[in-house]
Short mmCIF file of C-alpha atoms in Angstrom, two decimals:
data_model
loop_
_atom_site.label_atom_id
_atom_site.label_comp_id
_atom_site.label_asym_id
_atom_site.label_seq_id
_atom_site.Cartn_x
_atom_site.Cartn_y
_atom_site.Cartn_z
CA MET A 1 22.91 -45.38 -15.73
CA SER A 2 23.36 -47.89 -18.92
CA SER A 3 23.99 -47.48 -22.98
CA ILE A 4 22.10 -48.75 -25.80
CA THR A 5 24.33 -50.08 -28.60
CA PHE A 6 22.10 -51.84 -31.44
CA CYS A 7 24.11 -55.06 -32.98
CA GLY A 8 22.22 -56.64 -35.66
CA GLU A 9 18.95 -57.40 -34.15
CA PHE A 10 19.84 -57.69 -30.91
CA ILE A 11 20.07 -54.79 -28.44
CA ILE A 12 23.44 -54.37 -25.98
CA LYS A 13 22.92 -52.44 -23.07
CA LYS A 14 26.37 -51.69 -21.42
CA SER A 15 26.16 -50.46 -17.63
CA GLY A 16 28.07 -47.26 -16.04
CA ARG A 17 30.94 -49.28 -15.55
CA GLU A 18 31.69 -50.87 -18.64
CA ILE A 19 31.36 -47.21 -20.24
CA ILE A 20 33.75 -46.13 -17.58
CA ALA A 21 36.48 -49.30 -18.20
CA GLU A 22 36.01 -48.74 -22.18
CA LEU A 23 36.87 -44.94 -21.17
CA GLN A 24 39.70 -45.97 -19.24
CA SER A 25 40.94 -48.64 -21.57
CA ARG A 26 40.96 -45.83 -24.91
CA ARG A 27 42.80 -43.17 -23.02
CA GLU A 28 45.50 -45.92 -22.19
CA LYS A 29 45.50 -46.70 -25.91
CA ALA A 30 46.05 -43.32 -26.74
CA ARG A 31 48.63 -42.70 -23.87
CA LEU A 32 50.96 -45.84 -25.52
CA GLY A 33 51.05 -43.89 -28.78
CA GLY A 34 52.90 -45.75 -31.16
CA GLY A 35 53.05 -48.81 -28.66
CA GLN A 36 55.94 -50.00 -26.60
CA ALA A 37 58.58 -50.94 -28.95
CA ARG A 38 58.48 -47.51 -30.28
CA ILE A 39 58.99 -45.89 -26.76
CA ASP A 40 61.52 -48.39 -26.30
CA LYS A 41 62.93 -47.00 -29.56
CA GLN A 42 62.72 -43.31 -28.85
CA HIS A 43 64.13 -43.98 -25.15
CA SER A 44 67.18 -45.78 -27.09
CA LEU A 45 67.87 -42.49 -29.04
CA GLY A 46 68.17 -40.84 -25.57
CA LYS A 47 64.82 -39.05 -26.50
CA LEU A 48 61.42 -38.64 -24.08
CA THR A 49 58.50 -39.26 -25.25
CA ALA A 50 55.67 -36.31 -26.13
CA ARG A 51 54.08 -37.21 -22.96
CA GLU A 52 57.23 -37.46 -20.70
CA ARG A 53 58.47 -34.23 -22.05
CA ILE A 54 54.98 -32.70 -20.99
CA ASN A 55 55.39 -34.37 -17.64
CA VAL A 56 58.96 -33.00 -16.85
CA LEU A 57 57.91 -29.58 -18.02
CA LEU A 58 54.73 -29.23 -16.44
CA ASP A 59 53.83 -28.56 -12.45
CA GLU A 60 52.78 -32.32 -11.38
CA GLY A 61 49.24 -33.19 -12.16
CA SER A 62 48.59 -29.85 -13.49
CA PHE A 63 48.38 -31.27 -17.10
CA GLU A 64 44.66 -30.99 -19.15
CA GLU A 65 44.80 -32.81 -22.68
CA THR A 66 42.38 -32.12 -25.12
CA ASP A 67 41.46 -34.01 -28.34
CA MET A 68 43.08 -37.13 -26.96
CA PHE A 69 41.11 -39.57 -29.89
CA VAL A 70 41.49 -37.74 -32.69
CA VAL A 71 42.59 -40.14 -35.53
CA HIS A 72 43.35 -38.89 -39.37
CA ARG A 73 41.08 -39.59 -42.20
CA ILE A 74 43.62 -40.78 -44.90
CA ARG A 75 42.27 -43.16 -46.97
CA ASP A 76 44.89 -43.84 -49.57
CA PHE A 77 48.35 -45.82 -49.31
CA GLY A 78 47.15 -48.24 -47.03
CA MET A 79 46.30 -45.69 -43.89
CA ASP A 80 42.60 -46.11 -44.16
CA GLY A 81 43.46 -48.92 -41.27
CA LYS A 82 46.02 -47.16 -39.46
CA THR A 83 45.08 -44.95 -36.98
CA ILE A 84 46.66 -44.09 -33.45
CA PRO A 85 44.40 -42.03 -30.97
CA GLY A 86 45.90 -38.38 -31.02
CA ASP A 87 47.39 -38.89 -34.13
CA GLY A 88 50.63 -38.23 -33.51
CA VAL A 89 50.92 -34.53 -31.49
CA VAL A 90 49.67 -34.48 -27.77
CA THR A 91 47.95 -31.01 -27.04
CA GLY A 92 46.55 -29.48 -23.47
CA SER A 93 47.00 -27.00 -20.91
CA GLY A 94 49.00 -26.74 -17.54
CA LYS A 95 51.12 -24.65 -15.10
CA VAL A 96 54.64 -24.03 -15.01
CA ASN A 97 55.45 -22.60 -11.80
CA GLY A 98 51.70 -21.86 -11.17
CA LYS A 99 51.26 -20.08 -14.40
CA LEU A 100 49.02 -21.15 -17.20
CA ILE A 101 50.52 -22.18 -20.31
CA TYR A 102 49.24 -24.16 -23.57
CA VAL A 103 51.40 -26.98 -25.32
CA TYR A 104 51.83 -28.94 -28.21
CA ALA A 105 54.10 -32.16 -28.08
CA GLN A 106 54.58 -34.00 -31.26
CA ASP A 107 54.95 -37.93 -30.83
CA PHE A 108 57.57 -39.39 -33.10
CA THR A 109 56.15 -42.58 -31.90
CA VAL A 110 53.37 -42.01 -34.16
CA PHE A 111 53.88 -42.20 -37.84
CA GLY A 112 56.84 -40.48 -36.99
CA GLY A 113 55.54 -37.14 -35.51
CA SER A 114 54.30 -36.50 -39.10
CA LEU A 115 51.99 -33.60 -39.87
CA SER A 116 48.44 -34.49 -41.27
CA SER A 117 45.54 -31.81 -41.45
CA ASP A 118 43.96 -33.17 -38.27
CA HIS A 119 47.34 -33.40 -36.64
CA ALA A 120 47.46 -29.42 -37.42
CA LYS A 121 44.04 -28.89 -36.55
CA LYS A 122 44.88 -30.05 -33.15
CA ILE A 123 47.96 -27.45 -32.75
CA VAL A 124 45.90 -24.92 -34.39
CA LYS A 125 43.22 -25.68 -32.18
CA ILE A 126 45.44 -24.98 -28.51
CA MET A 127 47.22 -21.95 -29.99
CA LYS A 128 43.68 -20.43 -30.63
CA LEU A 129 43.10 -21.19 -27.11
CA ALA A 130 46.29 -19.46 -26.08
CA ILE A 131 45.69 -16.27 -27.68
CA GLN A 132 41.91 -16.22 -26.56
CA ASN A 133 42.78 -16.98 -23.07
CA LYS A 134 45.74 -14.69 -23.31
CA ALA A 135 48.61 -17.45 -21.79
CA PRO A 136 52.17 -18.89 -23.41
CA ILE A 137 52.34 -21.76 -26.00
CA VAL A 138 54.98 -23.74 -25.79
CA GLY A 139 55.89 -26.63 -29.06
CA LEU A 140 57.90 -29.49 -28.35
CA ASN A 141 58.75 -30.35 -32.00
CA ASP A 142 59.52 -34.04 -33.18
CA SER A 143 58.60 -34.45 -36.27
CA GLY A 144 59.35 -35.89 -39.74
CA GLY A 145 57.48 -33.37 -41.49
CA ALA A 146 54.55 -33.29 -43.82
CA ARG A 147 52.41 -36.76 -43.89
CA ILE A 148 53.31 -37.35 -47.39
CA GLN A 149 49.95 -39.83 -47.38
CA GLU A 150 48.02 -36.78 -47.14
CA GLY A 151 49.55 -34.56 -50.28
CA VAL A 152 48.56 -31.24 -49.94
CA GLU A 153 46.35 -30.99 -47.35
CA SER A 154 48.86 -31.73 -44.80
CA LEU A 155 50.59 -28.53 -46.61
CA GLY A 156 47.51 -26.51 -46.24
CA GLY A 157 47.88 -27.84 -42.26
CA TYR A 158 51.21 -26.23 -42.12
CA ALA A 159 49.86 -22.73 -43.43
CA ASP A 160 47.22 -22.88 -40.70
CA VAL A 161 49.58 -23.29 -38.16
CA PHE A 162 51.97 -20.75 -39.62
CA LEU A 163 48.78 -18.44 -39.90
CA GLN A 164 48.66 -18.58 -36.15
CA ASN A 165 52.13 -17.92 -35.18
CA ALA A 166 51.53 -14.53 -37.08
CA LEU A 167 48.48 -13.86 -35.55
CA ALA A 168 50.32 -14.87 -31.88
CA SER A 169 52.93 -12.63 -32.42
CA GLY A 170 53.19 -9.62 -29.55
CA VAL A 171 50.48 -11.13 -28.18
CA ILE A 172 51.42 -13.98 -26.29
CA PRO A 173 55.05 -15.30 -25.74
CA GLN A 174 55.58 -18.11 -28.14
CA ILE A 175 58.44 -20.50 -27.65
CA SER A 176 59.87 -23.89 -29.89
CA MET A 177 61.62 -26.71 -28.56
CA ILE A 178 63.27 -28.65 -31.03
CA MET A 179 63.56 -32.24 -29.44
CA GLY A 180 64.04 -34.04 -32.72
CA PRO A 181 63.93 -33.86 -36.13
CA CYS A 182 62.39 -30.79 -37.99
CA ALA A 183 62.83 -30.20 -41.46
CA GLY A 184 61.09 -28.87 -44.38
CA GLY A 185 57.85 -26.70 -43.79
CA ALA A 186 57.64 -27.45 -40.30
CA VAL A 187 61.01 -25.11 -39.79
CA TYR A 188 58.97 -22.40 -40.24
CA SER A 189 56.38 -22.15 -37.41
CA PRO A 190 59.71 -22.17 -34.83
CA ALA A 191 61.15 -19.51 -37.26
CA MET A 192 58.04 -17.04 -36.37
CA THR A 193 58.31 -18.08 -32.78
CA ASP A 194 59.89 -15.82 -30.27
CA PHE A 195 62.03 -17.94 -28.86
CA THR A 196 63.62 -21.38 -30.35
CA PHE A 197 65.62 -23.78 -28.39
CA MET A 198 67.38 -27.55 -29.45
CA VAL A 199 68.68 -30.23 -27.65
CA LYS A 200 72.54 -31.57 -28.88
CA ASP A 201 73.05 -34.46 -30.99
CA THR A 202 68.68 -35.11 -31.00
CA SER A 203 67.59 -32.27 -33.15
CA TYR A 204 68.01 -30.70 -36.57
CA MET A 205 66.36 -28.27 -37.91
CA PHE A 206 66.73 -27.58 -42.15
CA VAL A 207 64.74 -26.71 -45.28
CA THR A 208 66.09 -29.56 -47.32
CA GLY A 209 68.02 -32.54 -46.17
CA PRO A 210 71.26 -33.85 -46.79
CA ASP A 211 70.51 -35.86 -49.79
CA VAL A 212 68.71 -33.18 -51.88
CA VAL A 213 71.56 -30.78 -50.99
CA LYS A 214 73.84 -33.17 -52.40
CA THR A 215 71.89 -33.54 -55.63
CA VAL A 216 70.86 -30.11 -56.17
CA THR A 217 74.81 -28.46 -54.73
CA SER A 218 76.82 -31.59 -54.91
CA GLU A 219 77.29 -30.68 -51.04
CA GLU A 220 78.59 -33.81 -48.61
CA VAL A 221 77.27 -32.33 -45.50
CA THR A 222 75.37 -34.59 -42.27
CA ALA A 223 72.70 -33.74 -40.67
CA GLU A 224 74.22 -32.54 -37.66
CA GLU A 225 76.53 -29.98 -39.89
CA LEU A 226 73.47 -28.75 -41.83
CA GLY A 227 71.05 -28.05 -39.05
CA GLY A 228 72.21 -29.48 -35.91
CA ALA A 229 72.36 -27.54 -32.49
CA GLU A 230 75.98 -26.23 -33.12
CA THR A 231 75.05 -24.80 -36.58
CA HIS A 232 72.30 -22.77 -35.49
CA THR A 233 73.47 -21.61 -32.09
CA THR A 234 76.80 -20.44 -33.54
CA ILE A 235 76.11 -19.88 -37.24
CA SER A 236 72.75 -19.09 -38.48
CA SER A 237 71.07 -17.86 -35.44
CA VAL A 238 68.47 -19.60 -35.68
CA ALA A 239 68.13 -21.31 -32.23
CA ASP A 240 68.77 -19.16 -28.84
CA GLY A 241 70.03 -21.75 -27.28
CA ALA A 242 70.80 -25.38 -26.74
CA PHE A 243 70.89 -28.28 -24.14
CA ASN A 244 72.43 -31.40 -23.64
CA ASN A 245 69.44 -33.75 -23.22
CA ASP A 246 65.59 -33.20 -22.73
CA ILE A 247 65.81 -33.29 -19.26
CA GLU A 248 67.82 -30.40 -18.99
CA ALA A 249 66.04 -28.83 -21.69
CA LEU A 250 62.69 -28.86 -19.82
CA THR A 251 63.90 -27.95 -16.90
CA ILE A 252 65.92 -24.82 -17.58
CA LEU A 253 62.69 -23.95 -20.10
CA ARG A 254 60.44 -23.84 -17.27
CA GLN A 255 63.17 -21.31 -15.35
CA PHE A 256 62.95 -19.48 -18.68
CA LEU A 257 58.99 -19.06 -18.74
CA ASN A 258 59.73 -17.37 -14.94
CA PHE A 259 61.06 -14.48 -16.68
CA LEU A 260 58.11 -13.66 -19.27
CA PRO A 261 54.58 -12.18 -18.83
CA SER A 262 51.81 -14.29 -19.68
CA ASN A 263 50.78 -11.99 -22.49
CA ASN A 264 51.03 -8.12 -23.82
CA SER A 265 48.87 -6.14 -21.54
CA GLN A 266 50.70 -7.73 -18.46
CA GLY A 267 54.40 -5.93 -17.02
CA ALA A 268 57.04 -7.69 -16.20
CA ASN A 269 57.25 -10.79 -13.68
CA ILE A 270 57.82 -9.41 -10.51
CA ARG A 271 59.31 -12.01 -7.71
CA GLN A 272 60.19 -11.20 -4.33
CA THR A 273 64.05 -11.47 -3.90
CA GLN A 274 66.46 -11.31 -0.56
CA ASP A 275 69.06 -9.69 -2.69
CA PRO A 276 69.62 -6.15 -0.94
CA ILE A 277 68.68 -3.41 -3.19
CA ARG A 278 71.05 -1.29 -1.95
CA ARG A 279 73.66 -3.99 -2.23
CA VAL A 280 77.52 -2.25 -3.46
CA SER A 281 79.66 -4.03 -5.59
CA LEU A 282 83.31 -2.29 -5.21
CA SER A 283 84.92 -4.49 -7.88
CA LEU A 284 82.82 -2.44 -10.18
CA ASP A 285 85.20 0.64 -9.41
CA THR A 286 88.25 -0.68 -10.80
CA LEU A 287 86.24 -2.84 -13.98
CA ILE A 288 87.47 -0.62 -16.42
CA PRO A 289 91.27 -1.05 -17.47
CA GLU A 290 93.19 2.28 -17.42
CA ASN A 291 94.27 1.38 -20.76
CA PRO A 292 91.48 2.13 -23.02
CA ASN A 293 92.14 -0.11 -25.34
CA LEU A 294 91.86 -3.36 -23.23
CA PRO A 295 89.00 -5.45 -23.18
CA TYR A 296 86.79 -6.04 -19.92
CA ASP A 297 84.04 -8.81 -19.80
CA MET A 298 80.72 -6.94 -19.67
CA LYS A 299 79.11 -10.26 -18.18
CA GLU A 300 80.89 -9.14 -14.79
CA LEU A 301 78.73 -6.03 -14.55
CA ILE A 302 75.83 -7.35 -15.98
CA LYS A 303 76.21 -10.56 -12.91
CA SER A 304 77.06 -8.07 -10.43
CA ILE A 305 73.71 -5.62 -10.66
CA ALA A 306 71.43 -8.21 -11.24
CA ASP A 307 69.19 -10.15 -8.42
CA GLN A 308 71.37 -13.27 -6.68
CA TYR A 309 74.03 -12.24 -9.75
CA ASP A 310 71.75 -14.20 -12.60
CA PHE A 311 71.99 -13.67 -15.83
CA PHE A 312 69.58 -15.95 -18.39
CA GLU A 313 71.61 -15.33 -21.44
CA LEU A 314 70.29 -15.96 -25.18
CA GLN A 315 72.08 -16.77 -27.98
CA GLU A 316 75.61 -16.50 -25.74
CA ASN A 317 77.62 -18.50 -28.93
CA TYR A 318 76.36 -16.25 -32.02
CA ALA A 319 77.27 -12.51 -32.05
CA LYS A 320 79.33 -12.51 -29.21
CA ASN A 321 80.36 -8.89 -29.66
CA ILE A 322 76.81 -7.94 -28.40
CA LEU A 323 74.92 -9.79 -25.22
CA ILE A 324 71.33 -10.29 -24.62
CA GLY A 325 69.24 -12.03 -22.02
CA PHE A 326 67.22 -11.13 -19.23
CA ILE A 327 68.00 -10.34 -15.50
CA ARG A 328 65.85 -9.26 -12.36
CA LEU A 329 66.03 -6.06 -10.59
CA ALA A 330 64.55 -5.72 -7.49
CA GLY A 331 62.15 -8.74 -8.55
CA GLN A 332 61.53 -7.19 -11.58
CA THR A 333 61.97 -8.96 -15.22
CA VAL A 334 64.64 -6.81 -17.04
CA GLY A 335 65.89 -7.00 -20.63
CA VAL A 336 69.98 -6.43 -21.19
CA VAL A 337 71.32 -5.35 -23.82
CA ALA A 338 74.99 -4.97 -23.76
CA ASN A 339 78.23 -4.37 -26.02
CA GLN A 340 81.13 -6.78 -25.09
CA PRO A 341 84.37 -5.39 -25.32
CA MET A 342 86.06 -8.93 -25.32
CA VAL A 343 84.96 -9.64 -28.76
CA LEU A 344 85.52 -7.32 -31.23
CA ALA A 345 86.17 -4.78 -29.06
CA GLY A 346 82.34 -4.32 -28.84
CA CYS A 347 81.81 -3.18 -32.18
CA LEU A 348 78.21 -3.66 -34.01
CA ASP A 349 77.85 -5.35 -36.90
CA ILE A 350 75.61 -7.06 -38.96
CA ASP A 351 74.71 -10.24 -36.84
CA SER A 352 74.61 -8.24 -33.64
CA SER A 353 72.87 -5.61 -34.89
CA ARG A 354 70.15 -8.11 -36.10
CA LYS A 355 70.65 -10.39 -32.74
CA ALA A 356 69.98 -7.18 -30.46
CA ALA A 357 67.10 -5.62 -32.52
CA ARG A 358 65.15 -8.62 -32.24
CA PHE A 359 65.61 -8.97 -28.96
CA VAL A 360 64.60 -5.45 -28.11
CA ARG A 361 61.53 -5.93 -30.29
CA PHE A 362 60.29 -8.86 -28.31
CA CYS A 363 61.10 -7.13 -24.94
CA ASP A 364 59.13 -3.87 -26.53
CA ALA A 365 56.17 -5.98 -27.47
CA PHE A 366 55.70 -7.56 -23.69
CA ASN A 367 56.32 -4.33 -21.56
CA ILE A 368 59.50 -5.94 -20.66
CA PRO A 369 61.69 -2.75 -19.24
CA ILE A 370 65.31 -2.67 -21.12
CA LEU A 371 68.66 -1.96 -19.78
CA THR A 372 71.44 -1.15 -22.56
CA LEU A 373 74.88 -1.18 -21.22
CA VAL A 374 77.46 0.86 -23.32
CA ASP A 375 81.15 -0.03 -24.45
CA VAL A 376 80.96 0.70 -28.55
CA PRO A 377 83.47 2.03 -30.58
CA GLY A 378 81.69 1.91 -33.72
CA PHE A 379 80.27 0.20 -36.19
CA MET A 380 82.89 -2.79 -37.52
CA PRO A 381 84.58 -1.44 -40.84
CA GLY A 382 85.09 -3.31 -44.05
CA THR A 383 84.06 -4.15 -47.20
CA ALA A 384 82.33 -7.55 -45.61
CA GLN A 385 80.13 -5.61 -43.43
CA GLU A 386 79.17 -2.81 -46.15
CA TYR A 387 78.78 -5.57 -48.97
CA GLY A 388 76.59 -7.34 -46.77
CA GLY A 389 74.03 -4.40 -45.62
CA ILE A 390 75.50 -3.12 -42.38
CA ILE A 391 73.68 0.54 -43.00
CA LYS A 392 70.58 -1.70 -43.48
CA HIS A 393 71.16 -4.20 -40.35
CA GLY A 394 72.42 -1.61 -38.14
CA ALA A 395 68.96 0.30 -38.94
CA LYS A 396 66.98 -2.06 -37.66
CA LEU A 397 68.85 -2.01 -34.24
CA LEU A 398 68.13 1.94 -34.77
CA PHE A 399 64.54 1.35 -35.38
CA ALA A 400 63.68 -1.26 -32.63
CA TYR A 401 65.03 1.05 -29.98
CA ALA A 402 63.39 4.59 -31.58
CA GLU A 403 60.16 2.75 -31.53
CA ALA A 404 60.09 1.10 -28.21
CA THR A 405 57.78 2.36 -25.91
CA THR A 406 58.64 0.24 -22.75
CA PRO A 407 60.94 1.65 -20.14
CA LYS A 408 64.77 2.31 -21.44
CA VAL A 409 67.46 2.98 -19.35
CA THR A 410 70.91 3.44 -20.45
CA LEU A 411 73.84 2.83 -18.83
CA ILE A 412 77.48 3.58 -20.90
CA THR A 413 80.54 2.60 -19.12
CA ARG A 414 83.29 3.72 -21.13
CA LYS A 415 83.34 4.07 -25.40
CA ALA A 416 80.47 5.60 -27.33
CA TYR A 417 81.91 7.03 -30.28
CA GLY A 418 79.96 7.99 -33.38
CA GLY A 419 76.48 6.57 -35.12
CA ALA A 420 76.89 3.73 -32.42
CA TYR A 421 76.08 5.91 -29.38
CA ASP A 422 73.32 7.27 -31.28
CA VAL A 423 72.15 3.87 -31.60
CA MET A 424 72.65 2.09 -28.25
CA SER A 425 69.15 3.64 -26.82
CA SER A 426 70.56 7.33 -26.60
CA LYS A 427 68.65 10.09 -25.05
CA HIS A 428 67.50 11.21 -28.55
CA LEU A 429 66.09 7.92 -29.01
CA ARG A 430 63.84 8.57 -25.83
CA GLY A 431 65.96 7.20 -23.36
CA ASP A 432 64.43 7.38 -20.13
CA ALA A 433 67.45 7.84 -17.70
CA ASN A 434 70.66 8.06 -19.53
CA TYR A 435 73.62 7.04 -17.14
CA ALA A 436 77.72 6.80 -17.70
CA TRP A 437 79.97 6.10 -15.14
CA PRO A 438 82.97 8.65 -14.95
CA THR A 439 85.20 6.39 -17.18
CA ALA A 440 82.44 6.87 -20.35
CA GLU A 441 84.13 8.40 -23.56
CA ILE A 442 81.26 9.71 -25.45
CA ALA A 443 83.05 11.28 -29.18
CA VAL A 444 82.03 11.27 -32.61
CA MET A 445 85.30 8.63 -32.86
CA GLY A 446 88.39 8.05 -30.26
CA ALA A 447 90.71 10.84 -29.84
CA LYS A 448 93.17 9.53 -31.83
CA GLY A 449 91.24 9.29 -34.86
CA ALA A 450 89.97 12.72 -34.54
CA VAL A 451 93.39 14.17 -34.04
CA GLU A 452 94.73 12.50 -37.29
CA ILE A 453 91.98 14.34 -38.83
CA LEU A 454 91.52 18.00 -37.35
CA PHE A 455 95.44 18.34 -37.49
CA ARG A 456 96.70 16.30 -40.16
CA ASP A 457 99.26 18.78 -41.68
CA GLU A 458 100.95 18.02 -38.17
CA LEU A 459 101.28 14.37 -38.63
CA ASN A 460 104.58 14.86 -39.33
CA ASN A 461 105.26 16.69 -35.64
CA PRO A 462 104.67 13.19 -33.55
CA GLU A 463 104.93 15.48 -29.96
CA GLN A 464 102.37 17.66 -31.23
CA ILE A 465 100.01 15.30 -32.23
CA GLU A 466 100.56 13.57 -28.85
CA LYS A 467 99.53 16.88 -26.90
CA ARG A 468 96.65 17.53 -29.17
CA THR A 469 95.62 13.84 -28.08
CA THR A 470 95.50 14.17 -25.00
CA ASP A 471 94.08 17.80 -24.86
CA TYR A 472 90.87 15.93 -26.54
CA GLU A 473 91.06 13.30 -24.17
CA GLU A 474 90.24 15.70 -21.40
CA ARG A 475 87.88 18.01 -23.36
CA PHE A 476 85.91 15.69 -25.09
CA ALA A 477 86.60 12.07 -23.70
CA ASN A 478 84.34 12.07 -20.72
CA PRO A 479 80.91 12.27 -19.92
CA PHE A 480 80.49 15.85 -18.68
CA ILE A 481 80.12 17.57 -21.88
CA ALA A 482 76.74 14.87 -23.04
CA ALA A 483 75.94 15.70 -19.16
CA GLU A 484 76.15 19.62 -19.83
CA ARG A 485 73.81 19.42 -22.51
CA GLY A 486 71.52 17.29 -20.81
CA PHE A 487 71.82 13.81 -23.30
CA LEU A 488 73.03 11.90 -19.72
CA ASP A 489 70.90 12.38 -16.43
CA ASP A 490 73.76 11.64 -14.19
CA VAL A 491 77.02 10.35 -13.73
CA ILE A 492 77.37 7.77 -10.99
CA ILE A 493 79.89 5.85 -9.25
CA PRO A 494 80.12 2.21 -10.77
CA SER A 495 80.10 0.15 -7.40
CA ASN A 496 76.27 1.99 -6.64
CA SER A 497 75.21 0.83 -10.28
CA ARG A 498 72.58 -1.53 -8.69
CA PHE A 499 70.69 0.45 -6.85
CA ARG A 500 70.93 3.64 -9.30
CA LEU A 501 69.58 1.51 -11.61
CA ILE A 502 66.63 -0.33 -9.72
CA GLN A 503 65.99 3.44 -8.96
CA ALA A 504 65.60 4.37 -12.45
CA PHE A 505 63.23 1.08 -13.36
CA SER A 506 60.95 2.05 -10.07
CA LYS A 507 60.21 5.39 -11.46
CA LEU A 508 59.18 4.62 -15.05
CA LYS A 509 56.84 1.25 -13.60
CA ASN A 510 53.88 3.76 -14.56
CA LYS A 511 55.42 4.87 -17.78
CA THR A 512 53.05 6.01 -20.66
CA GLN A 513 53.99 6.57 -23.68
CA LYS A 514 52.65 6.36 -27.61
CA ASN A 515 53.79 6.53 -30.89
CA PRO A 516 51.84 8.21 -33.73
CA ASN A 517 48.58 6.19 -34.75
CA LYS A 518 49.39 3.79 -37.45
CA LYS A 519 48.68 0.36 -38.72
CA PHE A 520 52.48 -0.65 -38.04
CA GLY A 521 56.22 0.86 -39.20
CA ASN A 522 58.15 -0.64 -41.80
CA ILE A 523 61.23 -1.66 -40.33
CA PRO A 524 64.14 -1.84 -42.54
CA LEU A 525 64.05 -5.98 -43.03
#
């Protein structure tokens, strides 16, 4: 076998071995990215290269690269003589624990990972393949932003990526891992994906950098303060979690992907477990304090019922008064939404409502059953909440639960007061199985507040008010009135919660429920 190349008046023939050698040479050049010096620089910053990251994320030997030899076509500002195969992004597919995923990893050693139109086309191409083949897409972001030498074409490239994010939403899981800079227009693609994670100290996200902020607003702020991992996991909620380094981030990302289905036509993932279905947790019988005003840690309940006591929590450091994340029950992935009495008594506020609403909608989009654990005294009062729009933000969570058709099981452990009772996946919002512990208190409000309204003319008689309060608690601050009305399906023994919840979800595995025909609902954004 030979190849013919014309060179002036001479015809040069290449043997098959020479062609293969040239191919290998081209591959080696592409794999070297921006060169050894820039790779060493990347390592000195505590960061892996794009290819090293992919190797950690994917099962060994499973990566198949696409568009390795793509180069940019920029001719201005001296760029016509500067081309590097791959053009700053590595794209392809592979497997995580045997499951197909598509991946792109921006290569900071090549033009600072900046996005050109050809760089964007590579990302768009791999995203389209992911949508077509119904497999998750993972983006490993490490980029200096749009390639300014190209101008509007690079901006158009961002918009092309954004469009694919929107089209993929609700079809395949989209995960972004921010592993370096992500600024300007680049931030909107991660924002449109389902989950965004960051690496501490080496990654940041912001629309405008510290220099621009100082010029426009006179604020002096560092990149870390403006858009570092701590900022986005504790204040803005842009990121769902942060990790100490690249290795930890990618290793945990592998674990996270195990919880997710490949696409919206699959059910929740099921894995074999040795954890007994009928495992009893006697500690749950005494979890609720005798004093209704004392807190307890809802995470104890979540971990007690979960397979192997494993709870993958999301947004752990943001809106801590509500917990969200994934567990497995009898091997099946289940999304958990739970009030946390340890923080703000478990009240719903603006931040917790938004946090939970988005998670509920993700679970519903991908047919992941939802377990709701309720101990909520109501919505947070105050001018800050009202001026901030608690009405509309609280309605987000209400809308999400009402619209959801995935299996929904609810367990009320203690307080379920007022409108917050309705919002937290009540039977009235098509809860499939609604249970309560004997310690549950389901009422319009707490006994003391109710009595002070109902018997305000007796407020000057403390003994009578105390008697009225005790009477109210006995009559209404229990789950049995709701059970008599059919708003609860059963009152269960706390220590048997794991078995009862597993049984409930097992009966719902073939659930079918449809909303009225429409293009989509207008959620109160």
